[in-house]
PDB file of C-alpha atoms in Angstrom:
ATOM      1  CA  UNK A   1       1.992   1.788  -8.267  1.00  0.00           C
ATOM      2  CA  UNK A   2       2.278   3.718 -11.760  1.00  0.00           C
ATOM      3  CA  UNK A   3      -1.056   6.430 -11.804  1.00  0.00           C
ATOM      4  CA  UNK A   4      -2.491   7.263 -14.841  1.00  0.00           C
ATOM      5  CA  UNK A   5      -3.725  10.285 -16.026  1.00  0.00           C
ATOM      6  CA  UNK A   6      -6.145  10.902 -19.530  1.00  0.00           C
ATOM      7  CA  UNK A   7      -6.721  14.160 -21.000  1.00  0.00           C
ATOM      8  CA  UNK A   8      -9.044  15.802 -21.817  1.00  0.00           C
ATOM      9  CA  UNK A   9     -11.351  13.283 -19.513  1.00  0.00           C
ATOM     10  CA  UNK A  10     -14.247  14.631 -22.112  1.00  0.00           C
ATOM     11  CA  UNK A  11     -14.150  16.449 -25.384  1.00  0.00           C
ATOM     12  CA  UNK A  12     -16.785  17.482 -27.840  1.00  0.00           C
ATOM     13  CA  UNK A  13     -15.838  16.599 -32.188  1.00  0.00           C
ATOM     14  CA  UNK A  14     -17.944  16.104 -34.904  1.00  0.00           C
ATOM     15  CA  UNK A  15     -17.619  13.468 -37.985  1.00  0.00           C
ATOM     16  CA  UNK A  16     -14.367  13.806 -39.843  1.00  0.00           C
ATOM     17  CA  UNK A  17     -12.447  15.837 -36.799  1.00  0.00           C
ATOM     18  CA  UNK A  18      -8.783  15.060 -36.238  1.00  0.00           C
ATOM     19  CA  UNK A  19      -9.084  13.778 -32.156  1.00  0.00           C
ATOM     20  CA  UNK A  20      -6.304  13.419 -29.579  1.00  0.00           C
ATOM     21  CA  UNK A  21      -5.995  11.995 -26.330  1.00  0.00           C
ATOM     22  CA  UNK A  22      -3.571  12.372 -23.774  1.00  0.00           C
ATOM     23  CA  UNK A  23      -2.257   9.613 -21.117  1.00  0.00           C
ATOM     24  CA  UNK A  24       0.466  10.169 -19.083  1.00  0.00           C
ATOM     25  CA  UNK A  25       1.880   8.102 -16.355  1.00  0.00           C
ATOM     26  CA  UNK A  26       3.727   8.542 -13.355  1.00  0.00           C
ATOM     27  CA  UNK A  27       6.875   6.782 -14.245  1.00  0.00           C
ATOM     28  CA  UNK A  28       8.045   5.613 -17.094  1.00  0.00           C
ATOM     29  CA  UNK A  29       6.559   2.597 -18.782  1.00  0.00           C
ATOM     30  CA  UNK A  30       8.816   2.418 -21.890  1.00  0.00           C
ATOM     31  CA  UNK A  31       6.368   1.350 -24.582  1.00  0.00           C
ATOM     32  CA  UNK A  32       4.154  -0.564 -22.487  1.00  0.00           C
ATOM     33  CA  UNK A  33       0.967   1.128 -22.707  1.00  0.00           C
ATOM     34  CA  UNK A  34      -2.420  -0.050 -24.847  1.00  0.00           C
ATOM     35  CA  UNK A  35      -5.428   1.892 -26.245  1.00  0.00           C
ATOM     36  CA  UNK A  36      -9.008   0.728 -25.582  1.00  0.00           C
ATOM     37  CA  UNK A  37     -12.314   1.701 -27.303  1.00  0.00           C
ATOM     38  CA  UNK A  38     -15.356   1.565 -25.498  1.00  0.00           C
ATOM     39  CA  UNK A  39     -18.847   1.876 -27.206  1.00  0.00           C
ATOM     40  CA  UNK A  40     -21.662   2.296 -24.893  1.00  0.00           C
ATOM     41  CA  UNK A  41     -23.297  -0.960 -23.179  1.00  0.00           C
ATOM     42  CA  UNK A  42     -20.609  -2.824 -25.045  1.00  0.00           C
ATOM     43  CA  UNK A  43     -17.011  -4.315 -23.921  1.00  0.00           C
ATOM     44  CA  UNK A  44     -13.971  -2.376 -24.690  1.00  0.00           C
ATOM     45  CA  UNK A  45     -11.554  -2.660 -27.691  1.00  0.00           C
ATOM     46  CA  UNK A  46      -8.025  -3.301 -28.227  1.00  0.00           C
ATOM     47  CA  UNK A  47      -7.313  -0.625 -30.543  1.00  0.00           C
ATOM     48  CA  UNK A  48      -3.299  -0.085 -30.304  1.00  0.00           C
ATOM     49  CA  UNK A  49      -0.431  -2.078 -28.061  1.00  0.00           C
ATOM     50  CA  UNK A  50       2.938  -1.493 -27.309  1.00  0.00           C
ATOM     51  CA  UNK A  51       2.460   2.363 -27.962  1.00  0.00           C
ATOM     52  CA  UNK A  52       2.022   2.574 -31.650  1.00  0.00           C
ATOM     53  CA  UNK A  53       1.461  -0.801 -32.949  1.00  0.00           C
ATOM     54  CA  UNK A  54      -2.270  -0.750 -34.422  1.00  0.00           C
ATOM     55  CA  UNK A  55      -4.169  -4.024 -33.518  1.00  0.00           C
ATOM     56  CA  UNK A  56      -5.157  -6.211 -36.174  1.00  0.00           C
ATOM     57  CA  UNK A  57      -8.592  -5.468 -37.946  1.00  0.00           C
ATOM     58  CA  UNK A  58      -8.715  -1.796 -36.464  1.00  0.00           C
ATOM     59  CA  UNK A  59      -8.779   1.137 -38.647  1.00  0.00           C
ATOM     60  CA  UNK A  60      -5.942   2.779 -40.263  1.00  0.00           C
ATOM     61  CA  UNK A  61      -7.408   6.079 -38.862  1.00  0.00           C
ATOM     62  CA  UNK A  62      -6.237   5.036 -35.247  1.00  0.00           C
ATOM     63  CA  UNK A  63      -3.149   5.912 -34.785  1.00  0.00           C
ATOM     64  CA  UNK A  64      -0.677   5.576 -31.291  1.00  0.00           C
ATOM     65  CA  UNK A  65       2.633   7.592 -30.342  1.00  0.00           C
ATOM     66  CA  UNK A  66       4.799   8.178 -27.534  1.00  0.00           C
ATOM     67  CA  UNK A  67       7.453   6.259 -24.765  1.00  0.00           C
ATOM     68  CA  UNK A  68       8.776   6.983 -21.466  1.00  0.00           C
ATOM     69  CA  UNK A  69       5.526   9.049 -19.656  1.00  0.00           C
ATOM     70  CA  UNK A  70       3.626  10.570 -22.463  1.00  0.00           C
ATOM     71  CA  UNK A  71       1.729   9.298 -24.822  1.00  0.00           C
ATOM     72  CA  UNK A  72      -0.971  10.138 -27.723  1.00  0.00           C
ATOM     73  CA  UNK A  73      -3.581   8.303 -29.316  1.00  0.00           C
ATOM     74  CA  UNK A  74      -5.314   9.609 -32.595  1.00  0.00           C
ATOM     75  CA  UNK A  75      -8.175   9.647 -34.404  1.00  0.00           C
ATOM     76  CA  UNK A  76      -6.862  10.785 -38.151  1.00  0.00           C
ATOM     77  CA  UNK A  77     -11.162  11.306 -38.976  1.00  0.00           C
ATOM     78  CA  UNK A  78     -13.495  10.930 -36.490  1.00  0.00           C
ATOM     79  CA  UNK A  79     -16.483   8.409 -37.557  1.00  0.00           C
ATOM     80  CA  UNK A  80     -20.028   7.920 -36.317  1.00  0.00           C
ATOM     81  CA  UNK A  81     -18.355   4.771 -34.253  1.00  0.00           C
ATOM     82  CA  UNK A  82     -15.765   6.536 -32.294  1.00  0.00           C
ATOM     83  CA  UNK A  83     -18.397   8.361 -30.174  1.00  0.00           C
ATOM     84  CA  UNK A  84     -16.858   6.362 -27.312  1.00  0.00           C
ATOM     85  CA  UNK A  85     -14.560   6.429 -24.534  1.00  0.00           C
ATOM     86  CA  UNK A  86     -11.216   5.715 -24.870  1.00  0.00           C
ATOM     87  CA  UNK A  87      -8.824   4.219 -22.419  1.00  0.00           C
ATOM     88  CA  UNK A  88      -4.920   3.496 -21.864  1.00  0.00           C
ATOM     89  CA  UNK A  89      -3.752   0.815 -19.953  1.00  0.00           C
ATOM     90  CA  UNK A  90       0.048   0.020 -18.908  1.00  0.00           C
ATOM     91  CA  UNK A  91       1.676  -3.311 -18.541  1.00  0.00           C
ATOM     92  CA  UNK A  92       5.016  -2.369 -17.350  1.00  0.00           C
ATOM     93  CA  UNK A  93       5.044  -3.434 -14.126  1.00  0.00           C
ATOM     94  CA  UNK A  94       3.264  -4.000 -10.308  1.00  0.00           C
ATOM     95  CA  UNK A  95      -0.175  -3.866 -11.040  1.00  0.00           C
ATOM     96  CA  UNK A  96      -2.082  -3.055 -14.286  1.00  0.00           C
ATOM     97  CA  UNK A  97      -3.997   0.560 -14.825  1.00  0.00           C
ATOM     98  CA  UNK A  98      -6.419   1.720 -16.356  1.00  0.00           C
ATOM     99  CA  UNK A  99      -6.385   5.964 -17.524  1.00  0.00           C
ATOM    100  CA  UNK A 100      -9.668   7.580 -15.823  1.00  0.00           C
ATOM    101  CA  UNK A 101     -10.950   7.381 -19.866  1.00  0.00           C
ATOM    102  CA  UNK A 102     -11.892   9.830 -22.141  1.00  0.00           C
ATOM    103  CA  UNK A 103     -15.341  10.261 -23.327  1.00  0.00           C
ATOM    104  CA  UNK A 104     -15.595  11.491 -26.950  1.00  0.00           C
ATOM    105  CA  UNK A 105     -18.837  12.963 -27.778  1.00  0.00           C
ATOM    106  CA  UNK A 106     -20.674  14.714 -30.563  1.00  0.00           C
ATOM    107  CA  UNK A 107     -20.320  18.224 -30.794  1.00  0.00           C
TER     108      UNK A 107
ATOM    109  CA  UNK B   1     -14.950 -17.012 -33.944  1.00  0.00           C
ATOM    110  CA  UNK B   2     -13.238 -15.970 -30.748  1.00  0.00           C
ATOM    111  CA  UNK B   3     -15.460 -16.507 -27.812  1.00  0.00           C
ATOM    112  CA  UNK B   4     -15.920 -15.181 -24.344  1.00  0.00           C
ATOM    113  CA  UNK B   5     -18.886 -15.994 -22.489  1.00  0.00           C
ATOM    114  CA  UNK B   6     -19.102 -14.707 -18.446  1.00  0.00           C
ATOM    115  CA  UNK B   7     -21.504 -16.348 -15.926  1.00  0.00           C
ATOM    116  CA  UNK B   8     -22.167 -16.757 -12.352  1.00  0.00           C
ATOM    117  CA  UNK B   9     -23.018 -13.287 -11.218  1.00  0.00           C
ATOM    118  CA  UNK B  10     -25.960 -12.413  -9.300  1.00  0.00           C
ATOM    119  CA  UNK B  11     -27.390  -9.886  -6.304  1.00  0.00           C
ATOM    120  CA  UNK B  12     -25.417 -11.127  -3.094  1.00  0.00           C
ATOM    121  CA  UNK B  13     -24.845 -10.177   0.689  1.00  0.00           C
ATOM    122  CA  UNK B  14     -21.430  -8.411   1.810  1.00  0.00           C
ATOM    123  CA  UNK B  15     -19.493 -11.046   3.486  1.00  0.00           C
ATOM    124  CA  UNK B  16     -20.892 -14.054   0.942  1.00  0.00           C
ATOM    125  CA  UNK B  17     -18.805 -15.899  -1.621  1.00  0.00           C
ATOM    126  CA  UNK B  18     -19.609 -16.329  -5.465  1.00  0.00           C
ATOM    127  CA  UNK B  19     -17.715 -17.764  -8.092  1.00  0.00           C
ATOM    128  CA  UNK B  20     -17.676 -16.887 -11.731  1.00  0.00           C
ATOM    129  CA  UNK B  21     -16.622 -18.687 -14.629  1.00  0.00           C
ATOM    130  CA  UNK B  22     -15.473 -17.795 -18.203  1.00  0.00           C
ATOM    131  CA  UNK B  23     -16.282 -20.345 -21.252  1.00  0.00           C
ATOM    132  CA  UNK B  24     -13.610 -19.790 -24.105  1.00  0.00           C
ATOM    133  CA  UNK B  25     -14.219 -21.037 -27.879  1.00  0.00           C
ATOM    134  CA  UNK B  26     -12.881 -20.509 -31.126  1.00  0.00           C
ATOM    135  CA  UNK B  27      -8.806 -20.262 -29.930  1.00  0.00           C
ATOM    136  CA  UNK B  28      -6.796 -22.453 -28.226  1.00  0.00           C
ATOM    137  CA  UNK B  29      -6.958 -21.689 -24.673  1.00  0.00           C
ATOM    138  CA  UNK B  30      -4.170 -22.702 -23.522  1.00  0.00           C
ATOM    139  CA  UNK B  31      -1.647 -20.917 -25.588  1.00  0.00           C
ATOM    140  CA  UNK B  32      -2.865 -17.756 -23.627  1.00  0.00           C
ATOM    141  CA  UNK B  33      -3.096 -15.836 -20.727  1.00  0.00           C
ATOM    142  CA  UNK B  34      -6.211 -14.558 -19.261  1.00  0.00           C
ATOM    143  CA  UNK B  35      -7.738 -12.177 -16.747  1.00  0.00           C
ATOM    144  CA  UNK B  36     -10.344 -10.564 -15.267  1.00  0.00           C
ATOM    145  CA  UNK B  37     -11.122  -7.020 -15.462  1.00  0.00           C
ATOM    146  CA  UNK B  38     -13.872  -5.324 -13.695  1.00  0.00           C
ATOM    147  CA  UNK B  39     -15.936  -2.200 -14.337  1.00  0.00           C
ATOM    148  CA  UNK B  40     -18.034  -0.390 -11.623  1.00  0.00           C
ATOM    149  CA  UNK B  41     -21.870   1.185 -12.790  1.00  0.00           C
ATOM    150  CA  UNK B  42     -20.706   3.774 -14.574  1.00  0.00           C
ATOM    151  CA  UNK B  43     -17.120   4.033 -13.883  1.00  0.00           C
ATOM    152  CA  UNK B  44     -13.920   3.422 -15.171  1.00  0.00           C
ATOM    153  CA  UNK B  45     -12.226   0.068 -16.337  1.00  0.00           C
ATOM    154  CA  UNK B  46     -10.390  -1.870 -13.346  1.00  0.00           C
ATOM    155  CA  UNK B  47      -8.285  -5.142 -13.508  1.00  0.00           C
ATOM    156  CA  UNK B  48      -8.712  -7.635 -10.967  1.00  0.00           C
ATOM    157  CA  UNK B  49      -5.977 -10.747 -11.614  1.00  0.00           C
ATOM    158  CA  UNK B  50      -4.375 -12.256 -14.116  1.00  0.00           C
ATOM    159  CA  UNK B  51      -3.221 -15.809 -14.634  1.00  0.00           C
ATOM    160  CA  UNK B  52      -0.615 -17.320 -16.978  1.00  0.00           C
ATOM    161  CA  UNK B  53      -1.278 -19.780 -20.104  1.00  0.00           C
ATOM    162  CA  UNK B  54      -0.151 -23.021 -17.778  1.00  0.00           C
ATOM    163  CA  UNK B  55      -2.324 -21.731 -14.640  1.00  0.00           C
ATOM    164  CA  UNK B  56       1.203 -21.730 -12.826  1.00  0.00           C
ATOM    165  CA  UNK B  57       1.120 -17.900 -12.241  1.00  0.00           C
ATOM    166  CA  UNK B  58      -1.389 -15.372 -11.077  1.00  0.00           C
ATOM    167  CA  UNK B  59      -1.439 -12.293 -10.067  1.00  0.00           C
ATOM    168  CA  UNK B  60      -3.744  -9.735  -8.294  1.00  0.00           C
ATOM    169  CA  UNK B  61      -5.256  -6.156  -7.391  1.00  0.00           C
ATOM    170  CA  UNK B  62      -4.283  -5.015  -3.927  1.00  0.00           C
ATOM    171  CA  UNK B  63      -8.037  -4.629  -3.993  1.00  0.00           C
ATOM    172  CA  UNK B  64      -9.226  -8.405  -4.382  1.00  0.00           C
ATOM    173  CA  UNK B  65      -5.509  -9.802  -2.816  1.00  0.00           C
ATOM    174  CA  UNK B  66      -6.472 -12.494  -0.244  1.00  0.00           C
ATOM    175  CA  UNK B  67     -10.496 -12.317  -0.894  1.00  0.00           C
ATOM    176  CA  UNK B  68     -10.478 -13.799  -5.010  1.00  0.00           C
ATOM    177  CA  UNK B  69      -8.956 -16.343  -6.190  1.00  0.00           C
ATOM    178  CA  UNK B  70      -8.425 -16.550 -10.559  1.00  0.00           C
ATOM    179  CA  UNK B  71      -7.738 -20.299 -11.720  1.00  0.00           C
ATOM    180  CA  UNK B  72      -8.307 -21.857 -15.125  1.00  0.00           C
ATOM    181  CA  UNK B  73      -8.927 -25.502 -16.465  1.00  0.00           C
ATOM    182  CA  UNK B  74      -7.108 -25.721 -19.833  1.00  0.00           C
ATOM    183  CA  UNK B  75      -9.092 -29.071 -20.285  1.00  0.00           C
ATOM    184  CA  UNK B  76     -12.370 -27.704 -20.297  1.00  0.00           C
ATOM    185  CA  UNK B  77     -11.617 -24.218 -21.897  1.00  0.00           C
ATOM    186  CA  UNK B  78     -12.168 -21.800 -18.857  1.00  0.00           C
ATOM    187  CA  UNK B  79     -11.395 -19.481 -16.360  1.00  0.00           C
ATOM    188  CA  UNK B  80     -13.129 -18.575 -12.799  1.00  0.00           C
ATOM    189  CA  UNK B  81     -12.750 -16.138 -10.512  1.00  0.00           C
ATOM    190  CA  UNK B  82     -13.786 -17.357  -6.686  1.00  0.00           C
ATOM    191  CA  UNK B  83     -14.559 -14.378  -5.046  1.00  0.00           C
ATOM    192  CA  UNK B  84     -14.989 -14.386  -1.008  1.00  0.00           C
ATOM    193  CA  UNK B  85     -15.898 -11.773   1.658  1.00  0.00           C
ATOM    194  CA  UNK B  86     -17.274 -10.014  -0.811  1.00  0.00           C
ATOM    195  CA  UNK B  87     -17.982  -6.187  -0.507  1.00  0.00           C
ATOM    196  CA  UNK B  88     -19.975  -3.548  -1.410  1.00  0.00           C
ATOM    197  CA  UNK B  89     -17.090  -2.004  -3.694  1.00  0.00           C
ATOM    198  CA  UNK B  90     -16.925  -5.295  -5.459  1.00  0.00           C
ATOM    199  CA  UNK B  91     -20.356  -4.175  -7.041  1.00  0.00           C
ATOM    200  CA  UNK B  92     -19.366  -4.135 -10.666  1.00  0.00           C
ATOM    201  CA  UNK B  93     -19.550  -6.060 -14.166  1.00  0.00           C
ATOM    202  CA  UNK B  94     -16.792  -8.455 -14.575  1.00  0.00           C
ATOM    203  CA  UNK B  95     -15.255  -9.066 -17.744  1.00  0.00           C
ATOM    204  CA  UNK B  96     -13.069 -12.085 -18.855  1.00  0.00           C
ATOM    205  CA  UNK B  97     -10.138 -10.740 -21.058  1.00  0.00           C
ATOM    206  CA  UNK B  98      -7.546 -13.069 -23.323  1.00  0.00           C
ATOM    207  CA  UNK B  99      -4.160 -12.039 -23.227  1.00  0.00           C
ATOM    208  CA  UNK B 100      -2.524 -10.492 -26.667  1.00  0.00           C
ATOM    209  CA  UNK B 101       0.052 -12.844 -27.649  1.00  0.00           C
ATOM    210  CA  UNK B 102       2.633 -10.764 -28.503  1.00  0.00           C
ATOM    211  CA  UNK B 103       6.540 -10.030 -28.356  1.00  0.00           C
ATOM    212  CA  UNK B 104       7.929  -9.269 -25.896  1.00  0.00           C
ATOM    213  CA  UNK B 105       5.795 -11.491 -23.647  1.00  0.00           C
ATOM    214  CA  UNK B 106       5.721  -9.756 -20.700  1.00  0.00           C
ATOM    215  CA  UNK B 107       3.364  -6.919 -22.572  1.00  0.00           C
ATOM    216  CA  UNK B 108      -0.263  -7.704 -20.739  1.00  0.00           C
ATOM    217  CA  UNK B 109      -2.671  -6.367 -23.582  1.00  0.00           C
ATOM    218  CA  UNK B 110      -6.368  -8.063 -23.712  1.00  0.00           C
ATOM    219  CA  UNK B 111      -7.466  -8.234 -26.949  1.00  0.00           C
ATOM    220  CA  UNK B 112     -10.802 -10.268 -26.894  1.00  0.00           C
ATOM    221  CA  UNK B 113     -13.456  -9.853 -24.385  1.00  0.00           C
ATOM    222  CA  UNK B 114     -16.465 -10.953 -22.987  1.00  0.00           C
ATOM    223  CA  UNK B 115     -19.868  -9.043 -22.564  1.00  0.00           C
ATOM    224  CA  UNK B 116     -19.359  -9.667 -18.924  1.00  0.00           C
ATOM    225  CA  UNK B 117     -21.339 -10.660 -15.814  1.00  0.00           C
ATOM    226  CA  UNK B 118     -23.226  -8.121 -12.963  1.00  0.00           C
ATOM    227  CA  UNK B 119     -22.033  -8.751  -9.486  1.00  0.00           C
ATOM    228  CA  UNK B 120     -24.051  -6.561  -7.458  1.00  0.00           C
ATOM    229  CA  UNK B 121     -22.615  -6.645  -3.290  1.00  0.00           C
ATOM    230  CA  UNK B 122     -26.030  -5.532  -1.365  1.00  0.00           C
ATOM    231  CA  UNK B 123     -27.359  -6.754   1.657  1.00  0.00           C
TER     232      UNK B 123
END
């Protein structure tokens, strides 16, 4: 099974901070990795698929990069609503994953 | 607007059986693929088992293979998830999750969700 790692697995940013978070997985996944929002008590987001491509209705300030094993999602200005954890997910194949998550919290 | 609404979940014994469904509105159902993901009190995000837009394929967890079954009736606009010999470690909130539709095809992203349903595995 392809692991997946996250860092940082926490950080601490205040409003209008550039963020960035790490996945990396085990193998390589080509571009088949997602980005997930979670706000808390509420169901996660599709933010990004397919590495880079931005989901429809989400903010221009998201932003995804990377192929092969590593990859970067970020957060051009950090709003009030991004005090969340974040997640990556690969599709490429045997099982999906899940990253551990990164929590994003106010400084 | 899209629509995912989880039920079934409740406070059961280890060993017991429970089934949960998955009411779908405001797409056409059929045109996607759908699974369940599952998310432990306050851990991570986990997926369970997918199935395919025609019901034809599904796929599972090493974690749930053999105990959960995922099926869907296009007619009726939902999805279940039977769940047998149930386990402590199954103790978690269950979320039903559409499948992106999206080139190339065999990309698995889930891009609408439900507020999910508590299954809590306690004797």
């Amino acid at each position: 099974d392809i692991q997946m790692t996250q860092s940082p697995s926490s950080l601490s940013a205040s409003v209008g901070d550039r963020v960035t978070i790490s996945c990396r997985t085990s193998q390589s996944v080509s571009n088949y990795l997602n980005w997930y929002r979670q706000k808390p008590g509420k169901a996660p987001e599709l933010l990004v698929y397919a590495a880079s491509r931005l989901q429809s209705g989400v903010p221009s300030r998201f932003s995804g990069s990377g192929s092969g094993t590593d990859f970067t999602l970020t957060i051009s200005s950090l709003q009030p609503e991004d005090f969340a954890t974040y997640y990556c997910q690969h599709s490429y194949k045997g099982p999906l994953t899940f990253g551990g998550g990164t929590k994003v919290e106010t400084k | 607007d899209v629509q995912l609404v989880e039920s079934g979940g409740q406070l059961i014994q280890p060993g017991g059986s429970l089934r949960l469904s998955c009411g779908a509105s405001g797409f056409t159902f059929n045109s996607h693929e759908m699974n369940w993901v599952r998310q432990a009190p306050g851990k991570g995000l986990e997926w369970v088992s997918y199935i395919s837009s025609s019901g034809s394929t599904t796929v599972y967890a090493d974690s749930v293979k053999g105990r959960f079954t995922i099926s869907r009736d296009n007619a009726r606009n939902s999805l279940y998830l039977q769940m047998n010999y149930l386990r402590a470690e199954d103790t978690a909130l269950y979320y039903c999750a559409r499948g992106l539709v999206v080139i190339p095809a065999d990309l698995v992203a889930f891009d609408a969700w439900g507020q999910g349903t508590m299954v809590t595995v306690s004797s």
